[in-house]
Amino acid sequence: MKSLIQKYNIPGPRYTSYPTVPYWDTTTFSKERWLKSFKKSFEESNQAEGISLYIHLPFCESLCTFCACHKHITKRHEVEIPYIKTLIKEWELYKEKMTQVPVIKEIHLGGGTPTFFASEQLKELINSILEGSEKHPDFEFSFEGHPNNTTKEQLETLYNLGFTRVSFGIQDYDSTVQKAIHRIQPFENVKKVTKWAREIGYTSVSHDLIFGLPFQTKESITDTILKTKELLPDRISFYSYAHVPWVKGVGQRGFSEENLPKSDEKRALYELGKEMLTNIGYHEIGMDHFALSSDSLFKATTSQRLHRNFMGYTSSKTKLMIGLGMSAISDSWYGFAQNVKTVKEYQALVNNGEIPVFRGHILTEEDLVIRKHILNIMCHFSTSWKTKEMHFEALSKSIELLEEIASDNLITIDSNSLNVAQEARPFIRNICMAFDVRLQRKKPETKLFSMTI
């Protein structure tokens, strides 16, 4: 395994989408083409499966140096009301394009720090979105909370609006690691908000952990997992730290490269954490995720309903996902569109009556085929193809690339299908990269991606 890690630990995408953002064809994209794809997707899927909303709430009071998300650092809470009003206006701009009453299946509040916002602002946002809309019978609403500033009132307010899932960002409980990543939060804070969520009635509480952080050791991972065992969240995201200090604004130069675990050490941290989580009773789901058998994510895996999009893994699929807010990304299945990346520009465009998209990609017939295979591998660890798909020259090239991976006993492949071996799950991104024809055609000339393992 050590030699395979050395061989395959190369820069690569995380595949929350295909094509990945750096390979979007922005030259042929236009807002008009995006809206056309949006309308097509909405009319095809709204009544049958509903739509998803990802709402980006970007404000944070302080900068965490492990974070590569788009955020806006401020302690000025007077920014809340103007931003919420702009989100509502953006939603209204999309509703004007809809020919039916929207059926909402998923809402996810991401960040930034959604719990930066006061309860009354969150209530106004959700009520405004639900007004004039219908909830899908199987709706699932979720949000991300910071253990240090999530209040019982916020949890109760969102629960009363239909939210049943909450995810708390933990990362690591070790004080040295927390200081290095500028994320100081005592275990007692996490315990308190987890207890509140369960008492209120949330059916799924998730904790986000990260391996590969500066100063992290087997001892700190062990302590973190043991503390996690005490609280027993319903699902766990156990992410690999994406070290991308070259990306503007990520703040990832607060520690030395020498403070990071080396590739073999980093993988050992994951294997230790995975073993401990498995012994506790968690099941590995997709890539970097674990869930108890009672959680909807595990049930989605067993019923082959697991899906992956810009929100990560979800327990069901909607063809259309609308991203609201600064830098949010929308997905119509036929196209992607990203909003402008600053609060000032976002609010100016929306308040001028414009949908604030600034770039995107319209998927080609080839893109749709490749996307299907990458999604299958990410969610089900297998995929198959029809003979007629082989007319894509690029897919034939992918089969050649996969033969080398098969020679390392990481996958089995025959004339029209592929299966990932259980022990090969650490290499899932590498397997997807073999299908990534846009990456094959043009290798990055500069640093774009974090390491795959």
Tab-separated table of C-alpha atoms in Angstrom:
chain	number	residue	atom	x	y	z
A	1	MET	CA	0.000	0.000	0.000
A	2	LYS	CA	2.831	2.419	0.804
A	3	SER	CA	4.290	2.186	-2.694
A	4	LEU	CA	0.838	2.692	-4.243
A	5	ILE	CA	0.283	5.819	-2.140
A	6	GLN	CA	3.614	7.193	-3.351
A	7	LYS	CA	2.621	6.394	-6.941
A	8	TYR	CA	-0.898	7.811	-6.879
A	9	ASN	CA	-0.597	10.730	-4.454
A	10	ILE	CA	-0.672	13.417	-7.128
A	11	PRO	CA	-2.642	16.664	-7.531
A	12	GLY	CA	-6.222	15.980	-8.569
A	13	PRO	CA	-9.827	17.267	-8.399
A	14	ARG	CA	-12.367	16.324	-5.706
A	15	TYR	CA	-15.087	15.833	-8.335
A	16	THR	CA	-18.041	17.621	-6.818
A	17	SER	CA	-18.732	18.280	-10.488
A	18	TYR	CA	-17.648	17.243	-13.955
A	19	PRO	CA	-16.209	19.104	-15.721
A	20	THR	CA	-14.323	20.533	-12.769
A	21	VAL	CA	-14.397	24.327	-12.425
A	22	PRO	CA	-10.892	24.982	-13.870
A	23	TYR	CA	-11.962	23.141	-17.034
A	24	TRP	CA	-15.235	24.937	-17.651
A	25	ASP	CA	-15.528	26.282	-21.192
A	26	THR	CA	-16.332	29.874	-20.301
A	27	THR	CA	-15.790	31.081	-23.880
A	28	THR	CA	-19.021	29.480	-25.108
A	29	PHE	CA	-20.983	30.208	-21.931
A	30	SER	CA	-23.519	32.985	-21.600
A	31	LYS	CA	-26.151	33.905	-19.043
A	32	GLU	CA	-28.799	33.306	-21.726
A	33	ARG	CA	-27.568	29.754	-22.341
A	34	TRP	CA	-27.526	29.125	-18.594
A	35	LEU	CA	-31.120	30.322	-18.171
A	36	LYS	CA	-32.206	28.157	-21.085
A	37	SER	CA	-30.675	25.093	-19.428
A	38	PHE	CA	-32.205	26.139	-16.083
A	39	LYS	CA	-35.705	26.358	-17.590
A	40	LYS	CA	-35.313	22.994	-19.360
A	41	SER	CA	-34.220	21.274	-16.155
A	42	PHE	CA	-36.913	22.945	-14.043
A	43	GLU	CA	-39.730	21.950	-16.375
A	44	GLU	CA	-38.454	18.368	-16.639
A	45	SER	CA	-37.933	17.724	-12.939
A	46	ASN	CA	-39.807	20.170	-10.694
A	47	GLN	CA	-43.015	18.178	-10.286
A	48	ALA	CA	-41.411	14.733	-10.232
A	49	GLU	CA	-38.404	15.164	-7.959
A	50	GLY	CA	-38.369	18.795	-6.862
A	51	ILE	CA	-35.428	21.191	-6.788
A	52	SER	CA	-32.562	21.879	-4.397
A	53	LEU	CA	-31.383	25.228	-3.069
A	54	TYR	CA	-27.853	25.865	-1.861
A	55	ILE	CA	-27.697	29.199	-0.030
A	56	HIS	CA	-24.245	30.633	0.585
A	57	LEU	CA	-23.952	32.667	3.788
A	58	PRO	CA	-20.347	33.893	3.528
A	59	PHE	CA	-19.684	35.884	6.679
A	60	CYS	CA	-17.216	34.714	9.355
A	61	GLU	CA	-16.006	36.633	12.390
A	62	SER	CA	-12.483	35.194	12.064
A	63	LEU	CA	-10.398	33.387	9.445
A	64	CYS	CA	-9.766	29.648	9.831
A	65	THR	CA	-6.474	28.939	8.072
A	66	PHE	CA	-7.504	25.492	6.792
A	67	CYS	CA	-10.454	26.875	4.825
A	68	ALA	CA	-10.460	27.309	1.039
A	69	CYS	CA	-14.089	28.452	0.799
A	70	HIS	CA	-15.231	31.842	-0.447
A	71	LYS	CA	-15.926	33.922	2.645
A	72	HIS	CA	-16.070	37.475	3.941
A	73	ILE	CA	-14.404	38.158	7.290
A	74	THR	CA	-16.163	40.751	9.447
A	75	LYS	CA	-17.446	41.338	12.974
A	76	ARG	CA	-19.991	43.882	11.746
A	77	HIS	CA	-23.380	42.216	12.041
A	78	GLU	CA	-25.176	45.093	10.371
A	79	VAL	CA	-24.268	43.294	7.111
A	80	GLU	CA	-26.885	40.622	7.890
A	81	ILE	CA	-30.103	42.388	6.860
A	82	PRO	CA	-28.894	43.758	3.465
A	83	TYR	CA	-27.465	40.357	2.531
A	84	ILE	CA	-30.630	38.453	3.496
A	85	LYS	CA	-32.771	40.894	1.503
A	86	THR	CA	-30.496	40.402	-1.513
A	87	LEU	CA	-30.802	36.601	-1.274
A	88	ILE	CA	-34.574	36.929	-1.273
A	89	LYS	CA	-34.417	39.203	-4.336
A	90	GLU	CA	-32.191	36.723	-6.177
A	91	TRP	CA	-34.689	33.943	-5.462
A	92	GLU	CA	-37.475	36.148	-6.812
A	93	LEU	CA	-35.458	36.708	-10.008
A	94	TYR	CA	-35.305	32.950	-10.520
A	95	LYS	CA	-38.994	32.493	-9.663
A	96	GLU	CA	-39.858	34.953	-12.441
A	97	LYS	CA	-38.339	32.434	-14.883
A	98	MET	CA	-40.396	29.498	-13.535
A	99	THR	CA	-43.535	28.300	-15.295
A	100	GLN	CA	-44.773	26.304	-12.285
A	101	VAL	CA	-44.881	26.645	-8.516
A	102	PRO	CA	-41.433	25.478	-7.320
A	103	VAL	CA	-41.384	22.224	-5.361
A	104	ILE	CA	-38.493	22.421	-2.919
A	105	LYS	CA	-36.885	19.152	-1.900
A	106	GLU	CA	-33.609	20.344	-0.381
A	107	ILE	CA	-32.357	23.509	1.240
A	108	HIS	CA	-28.801	23.705	2.525
A	109	LEU	CA	-27.348	26.722	4.288
A	110	GLY	CA	-23.582	26.705	3.765
A	111	GLY	CA	-20.766	29.108	4.448
A	112	GLY	CA	-18.876	30.902	5.612
A	113	THR	CA	-20.729	30.654	8.889
A	114	PRO	CA	-24.522	30.412	8.578
A	115	THR	CA	-24.823	30.798	12.348
A	116	PHE	CA	-23.227	34.244	12.000
A	117	PHE	CA	-26.811	35.327	11.235
A	118	ALA	CA	-29.377	36.029	13.931
A	119	SER	CA	-32.414	33.761	14.220
A	120	GLU	CA	-34.810	36.418	12.972
A	121	GLN	CA	-32.763	36.913	9.791
A	122	LEU	CA	-32.635	33.170	9.089
A	123	LYS	CA	-36.384	32.952	9.704
A	124	GLU	CA	-37.107	35.794	7.274
A	125	LEU	CA	-34.938	34.131	4.613
A	126	ILE	CA	-36.559	30.692	4.812
A	127	ASN	CA	-40.119	31.989	5.151
A	128	SER	CA	-39.612	34.201	2.096
A	129	ILE	CA	-38.316	31.261	0.067
A	130	LEU	CA	-41.123	28.940	1.155
A	131	GLU	CA	-43.824	31.538	0.486
A	132	GLY	CA	-45.364	30.722	-2.856
A	133	SER	CA	-43.500	27.390	-3.011
A	134	GLU	CA	-44.385	23.810	-2.111
A	135	LYS	CA	-42.388	21.399	0.004
A	136	HIS	CA	-41.641	18.031	-1.559
A	137	PRO	CA	-43.089	15.138	0.519
A	138	ASP	CA	-39.514	13.933	1.171
A	139	PHE	CA	-37.969	17.365	1.771
A	140	GLU	CA	-34.703	17.591	3.711
A	141	PHE	CA	-33.393	20.909	5.022
A	142	SER	CA	-29.920	21.211	6.553
A	143	PHE	CA	-27.408	23.807	7.689
A	144	GLU	CA	-23.819	24.193	8.839
A	145	GLY	CA	-23.217	25.479	12.350
A	146	HIS	CA	-20.162	26.747	14.208
A	147	PRO	CA	-20.085	25.136	17.688
A	148	ASN	CA	-18.859	28.385	19.254
A	149	ASN	CA	-21.712	30.600	18.099
A	150	THR	CA	-24.674	28.307	17.364
A	151	THR	CA	-27.428	29.203	19.810
A	152	LYS	CA	-30.339	27.122	21.036
A	153	GLU	CA	-32.635	29.777	19.577
A	154	GLN	CA	-31.103	29.328	16.105
A	155	LEU	CA	-31.499	25.548	16.335
A	156	GLU	CA	-35.139	25.873	17.457
A	157	THR	CA	-35.955	28.494	14.813
A	158	LEU	CA	-34.595	26.416	11.925
A	159	TYR	CA	-36.143	23.201	13.270
A	160	ASN	CA	-39.557	24.873	13.370
A	161	LEU	CA	-39.016	25.855	9.717
A	162	GLY	CA	-38.427	22.220	8.715
A	163	PHE	CA	-34.683	21.737	9.242
A	164	THR	CA	-33.813	18.279	10.573
A	165	ARG	CA	-30.103	18.039	9.729
A	166	VAL	CA	-27.237	20.073	11.152
A	167	SER	CA	-23.504	19.770	10.520
A	168	PHE	CA	-20.949	21.134	12.993
A	169	GLY	CA	-17.396	21.905	11.907
A	170	ILE	CA	-15.044	20.261	14.412
A	171	GLN	CA	-11.792	19.544	12.487
A	172	ASP	CA	-9.683	18.381	15.491
A	173	TYR	CA	-9.857	18.672	19.286
A	174	ASP	CA	-6.100	19.015	19.863
A	175	SER	CA	-5.221	22.486	21.209
A	176	THR	CA	-1.969	22.739	19.199
A	177	VAL	CA	-3.770	21.866	15.967
A	178	GLN	CA	-6.616	24.263	16.765
A	179	LYS	CA	-4.171	27.101	17.368
A	180	ALA	CA	-2.374	26.411	14.076
A	181	ILE	CA	-5.602	26.522	12.046
A	182	HIS	CA	-7.068	29.405	14.077
A	183	ARG	CA	-10.123	27.386	15.090
A	184	ILE	CA	-10.253	27.338	18.890
A	185	GLN	CA	-13.349	25.526	20.139
A	186	PRO	CA	-13.543	23.485	23.356
A	187	PHE	CA	-15.091	20.027	23.362
A	188	GLU	CA	-17.680	21.333	25.824
A	189	ASN	CA	-19.049	23.694	23.155
A	190	VAL	CA	-19.471	20.846	20.681
A	191	LYS	CA	-21.085	18.661	23.322
A	192	LYS	CA	-23.535	21.427	24.230
A	193	VAL	CA	-24.765	22.175	20.694
A	194	THR	CA	-24.967	18.459	19.797
A	195	LYS	CA	-27.078	17.851	22.915
A	196	TRP	CA	-29.338	20.815	22.100
A	197	ALA	CA	-29.897	19.596	18.528
A	198	ARG	CA	-30.959	16.162	19.710
A	199	GLU	CA	-33.228	17.505	22.437
A	200	ILE	CA	-34.942	19.783	19.912
A	201	GLY	CA	-35.560	16.867	17.524
A	202	TYR	CA	-32.925	16.950	14.782
A	203	THR	CA	-32.802	13.503	13.200
A	204	SER	CA	-29.267	13.803	11.823
A	205	VAL	CA	-26.336	15.527	13.516
A	206	SER	CA	-23.072	15.517	11.569
A	207	HIS	CA	-19.524	16.359	12.649
A	208	ASP	CA	-16.862	17.459	10.158
A	209	LEU	CA	-13.340	16.208	10.927
A	210	ILE	CA	-10.148	16.752	8.924
A	211	PHE	CA	-6.998	14.639	8.712
A	212	GLY	CA	-3.627	15.926	7.514
A	213	LEU	CA	-3.746	19.206	9.438
A	214	PRO	CA	-0.564	20.841	10.759
A	215	PHE	CA	0.850	19.243	13.927
A	216	GLN	CA	-1.679	16.431	13.725
A	217	THR	CA	-0.493	13.078	15.111
A	218	LYS	CA	-1.906	9.625	15.711
A	219	GLU	CA	-2.400	10.635	19.320
A	220	SER	CA	-4.478	13.703	18.417
A	221	ILE	CA	-6.563	11.718	15.901
A	222	THR	CA	-7.160	9.030	18.543
A	223	ASP	CA	-8.267	11.633	21.083
A	224	THR	CA	-10.547	13.318	18.531
A	225	ILE	CA	-12.225	10.035	17.558
A	226	LEU	CA	-12.682	9.030	21.207
A	227	LYS	CA	-14.367	12.365	21.921
A	228	THR	CA	-16.491	11.833	18.795
A	229	LYS	CA	-17.460	8.403	20.121
A	230	GLU	CA	-18.747	10.032	23.302
A	231	LEU	CA	-21.176	12.207	21.282
A	232	LEU	CA	-21.857	9.628	18.521
A	233	PRO	CA	-23.033	11.960	15.695
A	234	ASP	CA	-25.235	10.288	13.077
A	235	ARG	CA	-22.750	10.950	10.283
A	236	ILE	CA	-19.160	12.094	9.993
A	237	SER	CA	-17.260	13.800	7.205
A	238	PHE	CA	-13.611	12.798	7.591
A	239	TYR	CA	-11.997	15.037	4.993
A	240	SER	CA	-8.463	15.135	3.705
A	241	TYR	CA	-6.975	18.564	4.340
A	242	ALA	CA	-6.663	20.325	0.974
A	243	HIS	CA	-3.451	22.332	1.192
A	244	VAL	CA	-3.821	25.007	-1.507
A	245	PRO	CA	-1.884	28.054	-0.223
A	246	TRP	CA	-1.553	29.418	-3.765
A	247	VAL	CA	-5.288	30.163	-3.938
A	248	LYS	CA	-5.988	33.836	-3.215
A	249	GLY	CA	-7.604	34.519	0.139
A	250	VAL	CA	-7.404	31.043	1.676
A	251	GLY	CA	-5.094	32.137	4.490
A	252	GLN	CA	-3.149	28.892	4.450
A	253	ARG	CA	0.285	30.339	5.216
A	254	GLY	CA	-0.149	30.506	8.965
A	255	PHE	CA	2.097	27.488	9.471
A	256	SER	CA	5.134	25.930	7.855
A	257	GLU	CA	5.044	23.166	5.263
A	258	GLU	CA	7.229	21.219	7.669
A	259	ASN	CA	4.367	21.172	10.168
A	260	LEU	CA	2.165	19.118	7.827
A	261	PRO	CA	2.142	15.300	7.988
A	262	LYS	CA	3.966	13.746	5.028
A	263	SER	CA	1.948	11.700	2.529
A	264	ASP	CA	2.500	8.325	4.238
A	265	GLU	CA	1.922	9.850	7.667
A	266	LYS	CA	-1.225	11.578	6.460
A	267	ARG	CA	-2.660	8.367	5.060
A	268	ALA	CA	-1.849	6.581	8.311
A	269	LEU	CA	-3.946	9.178	10.147
A	270	TYR	CA	-6.886	8.363	7.888
A	271	GLU	CA	-6.501	4.615	8.248
A	272	LEU	CA	-6.354	4.962	12.034
A	273	GLY	CA	-9.442	7.162	12.079
A	274	LYS	CA	-11.299	4.863	9.692
A	275	GLU	CA	-10.489	1.791	11.801
A	276	MET	CA	-11.670	3.486	14.982
A	277	LEU	CA	-14.867	4.775	13.352
A	278	THR	CA	-15.627	1.341	11.910
A	279	ASN	CA	-15.126	-0.263	15.325
A	280	ILE	CA	-17.570	2.247	16.819
A	281	GLY	CA	-20.225	1.243	14.278
A	282	TYR	CA	-19.874	3.698	11.398
A	283	HIS	CA	-20.064	2.604	7.764
A	284	GLU	CA	-17.830	4.124	5.084
A	285	ILE	CA	-19.947	6.036	2.562
A	286	GLY	CA	-18.509	7.176	-0.739
A	287	MET	CA	-15.293	9.137	-0.242
A	288	ASP	CA	-14.366	10.595	3.169
A	289	HIS	CA	-17.829	10.045	4.701
A	290	PHE	CA	-19.112	7.736	7.437
A	291	ALA	CA	-22.615	7.166	8.803
A	292	LEU	CA	-24.460	5.070	11.352
A	293	SER	CA	-26.874	2.493	9.921
A	294	SER	CA	-29.818	4.601	11.136
A	295	ASP	CA	-28.776	7.655	9.082
A	296	SER	CA	-30.348	8.547	5.728
A	297	LEU	CA	-26.935	8.667	4.034
A	298	PHE	CA	-26.298	5.000	4.841
A	299	LYS	CA	-29.809	4.058	3.739
A	300	ALA	CA	-29.238	5.917	0.461
A	301	THR	CA	-26.091	3.889	-0.091
A	302	THR	CA	-27.812	0.536	0.412
A	303	SER	CA	-30.661	1.536	-1.930
A	304	GLN	CA	-28.308	2.985	-4.588
A	305	ARG	CA	-29.784	6.484	-4.189
A	306	LEU	CA	-26.590	8.197	-3.048
A	307	HIS	CA	-25.831	11.355	-5.032
A	308	ARG	CA	-22.978	13.859	-5.137
A	309	ASN	CA	-23.023	17.531	-6.105
A	310	PHE	CA	-21.560	20.870	-5.000
A	311	MET	CA	-23.094	20.294	-1.551
A	312	GLY	CA	-21.167	17.004	-1.234
A	313	TYR	CA	-22.923	13.658	-0.774
A	314	THR	CA	-26.704	13.750	-0.483
A	315	SER	CA	-29.268	11.052	0.182
A	316	SER	CA	-31.280	11.823	-2.962
A	317	LYS	CA	-30.858	13.442	-6.356
A	318	THR	CA	-32.468	16.492	-7.862
A	319	LYS	CA	-31.627	17.409	-11.420
A	320	LEU	CA	-31.753	21.123	-10.626
A	321	MET	CA	-29.802	22.801	-7.833
A	322	ILE	CA	-30.003	26.589	-7.609
A	323	GLY	CA	-27.151	28.337	-5.816
A	324	LEU	CA	-28.101	31.606	-4.135
A	325	GLY	CA	-25.617	34.082	-2.707
A	326	MET	CA	-22.106	35.341	-3.314
A	327	SER	CA	-19.969	32.774	-5.228
A	328	ALA	CA	-22.699	30.107	-5.100
A	329	ILE	CA	-22.734	27.550	-7.935
A	330	SER	CA	-25.910	26.322	-9.627
A	331	ASP	CA	-26.299	23.019	-11.492
A	332	SER	CA	-29.057	22.343	-14.019
A	333	TRP	CA	-27.465	18.996	-14.966
A	334	TYR	CA	-27.040	20.459	-18.446
A	335	GLY	CA	-24.976	23.395	-17.242
A	336	PHE	CA	-23.190	25.059	-14.323
A	337	ALA	CA	-23.264	28.738	-13.354
A	338	GLN	CA	-21.335	30.572	-10.643
A	339	ASN	CA	-22.255	33.855	-9.013
A	340	VAL	CA	-19.823	36.744	-8.630
A	341	LYS	CA	-17.345	36.350	-5.766
A	342	THR	CA	-17.652	39.538	-3.722
A	343	VAL	CA	-20.525	40.647	-1.508
A	344	LYS	CA	-20.441	44.180	-2.921
A	345	GLU	CA	-20.712	43.113	-6.568
A	346	TYR	CA	-23.290	40.426	-5.754
A	347	GLN	CA	-25.591	42.867	-3.986
A	348	ALA	CA	-25.156	45.526	-6.685
A	349	LEU	CA	-26.137	43.164	-9.520
A	350	VAL	CA	-29.139	41.611	-7.760
A	351	ASN	CA	-30.449	44.959	-6.584
A	352	ASN	CA	-30.198	46.087	-10.207
A	353	GLY	CA	-32.492	43.213	-11.205
A	354	GLU	CA	-29.766	40.956	-12.647
A	355	ILE	CA	-29.123	37.292	-11.915
A	356	PRO	CA	-25.505	37.626	-10.665
A	357	VAL	CA	-23.878	34.848	-12.712
A	358	PHE	CA	-20.396	35.677	-14.017
A	359	ARG	CA	-19.132	32.378	-15.444
A	360	GLY	CA	-20.224	28.831	-16.129
A	361	HIS	CA	-20.192	25.857	-18.468
A	362	ILE	CA	-22.758	24.201	-20.714
A	363	LEU	CA	-22.190	20.448	-20.813
A	364	THR	CA	-21.566	18.728	-24.147
A	365	GLU	CA	-22.875	15.258	-25.030
A	366	GLU	CA	-19.433	13.903	-24.149
A	367	ASP	CA	-19.446	15.756	-20.803
A	368	LEU	CA	-22.761	14.151	-19.853
A	369	VAL	CA	-21.425	10.651	-20.528
A	370	ILE	CA	-18.209	11.218	-18.572
A	371	ARG	CA	-20.107	12.919	-15.745
A	372	LYS	CA	-22.312	9.840	-15.371
A	373	HIS	CA	-19.314	7.524	-14.978
A	374	ILE	CA	-17.500	9.761	-12.491
A	375	LEU	CA	-20.684	10.140	-10.450
A	376	ASN	CA	-21.235	6.359	-10.452
A	377	ILE	CA	-17.692	5.725	-9.236
A	378	MET	CA	-17.922	8.398	-6.540
A	379	CYS	CA	-21.271	7.113	-5.239
A	380	HIS	CA	-21.398	3.395	-6.027
A	381	PHE	CA	-17.744	2.371	-6.643
A	382	SER	CA	-18.713	0.931	-10.019
A	383	THR	CA	-19.912	1.961	-13.455
A	384	SER	CA	-20.818	0.413	-16.798
A	385	TRP	CA	-21.049	1.690	-20.330
A	386	LYS	CA	-22.967	0.874	-23.470
A	387	THR	CA	-21.228	-0.048	-26.693
A	388	LYS	CA	-22.541	3.090	-28.399
A	389	GLU	CA	-20.739	5.238	-25.841
A	390	MET	CA	-17.436	3.943	-27.116
A	391	HIS	CA	-17.708	6.192	-30.162
A	392	PHE	CA	-16.220	8.825	-27.888
A	393	GLU	CA	-12.522	8.523	-28.585
A	394	ALA	CA	-11.781	9.926	-25.134
A	395	LEU	CA	-13.630	7.107	-23.372
A	396	SER	CA	-11.552	4.546	-25.242
A	397	LYS	CA	-8.456	6.372	-23.981
A	398	SER	CA	-9.856	6.181	-20.452
A	399	ILE	CA	-10.053	2.398	-20.696
A	400	GLU	CA	-6.368	2.318	-21.572
A	401	LEU	CA	-5.491	4.443	-18.555
A	402	LEU	CA	-7.613	2.251	-16.301
A	403	GLU	CA	-5.722	-0.853	-17.357
A	404	GLU	CA	-2.687	0.357	-15.414
A	405	ILE	CA	-4.843	0.926	-12.328
A	406	ALA	CA	-6.242	-2.579	-12.815
A	407	SER	CA	-2.705	-3.961	-12.957
A	408	ASP	CA	-2.242	-2.603	-9.420
A	409	ASN	CA	-5.330	-4.617	-8.372
A	410	LEU	CA	-7.290	-1.492	-7.471
A	411	ILE	CA	-10.140	-2.160	-9.920
A	412	THR	CA	-11.543	-4.958	-12.012
A	413	ILE	CA	-12.550	-4.050	-15.532
A	414	ASP	CA	-14.125	-5.951	-18.419
A	415	SER	CA	-15.527	-5.002	-21.811
A	416	ASN	CA	-18.279	-2.761	-20.452
A	417	SER	CA	-17.972	-2.310	-16.678
A	418	LEU	CA	-15.661	-1.338	-13.845
A	419	ASN	CA	-15.693	-2.172	-10.131
A	420	VAL	CA	-13.542	-0.609	-7.429
A	421	ALA	CA	-11.945	-2.969	-4.933
A	422	GLN	CA	-12.748	-2.359	-1.254
A	423	GLU	CA	-9.096	-1.618	-0.454
A	424	ALA	CA	-8.889	0.826	-3.389
A	425	ARG	CA	-11.255	3.456	-1.967
A	426	PRO	CA	-8.344	5.742	-0.973
A	427	PHE	CA	-7.582	5.996	-4.712
A	428	ILE	CA	-11.100	6.858	-5.865
A	429	ARG	CA	-10.101	10.305	-7.157
A	430	ASN	CA	-7.302	8.759	-9.239
A	431	ILE	CA	-9.780	6.341	-10.824
A	432	CYS	CA	-12.082	9.235	-11.694
A	433	MET	CA	-9.134	11.120	-13.182
A	434	ALA	CA	-8.753	8.367	-15.767
A	435	PHE	CA	-12.215	9.295	-17.067
A	436	ASP	CA	-11.492	13.035	-16.948
A	437	VAL	CA	-10.907	13.656	-20.636
A	438	ARG	CA	-10.573	17.418	-20.217
A	439	LEU	CA	-7.756	16.897	-17.718
A	440	GLN	CA	-6.095	14.405	-20.077
A	441	ARG	CA	-6.209	16.821	-22.989
A	442	LYS	CA	-4.713	19.738	-21.108
A	443	LYS	CA	-2.604	19.136	-18.026
A	444	PRO	CA	-2.476	22.086	-15.605
A	445	GLU	CA	0.461	24.423	-16.152
A	446	THR	CA	0.087	25.901	-12.666
A	447	LYS	CA	-1.007	24.547	-9.283
A	448	LEU	CA	-4.773	23.943	-9.330
A	449	PHE	CA	-5.587	20.961	-7.148
A	450	SER	CA	-4.736	19.495	-3.750
A	451	MET	CA	-3.157	16.041	-3.469
A	452	THR	CA	-5.457	13.094	-4.114
A	453	ILE	CA	-4.548	10.996	-1.055
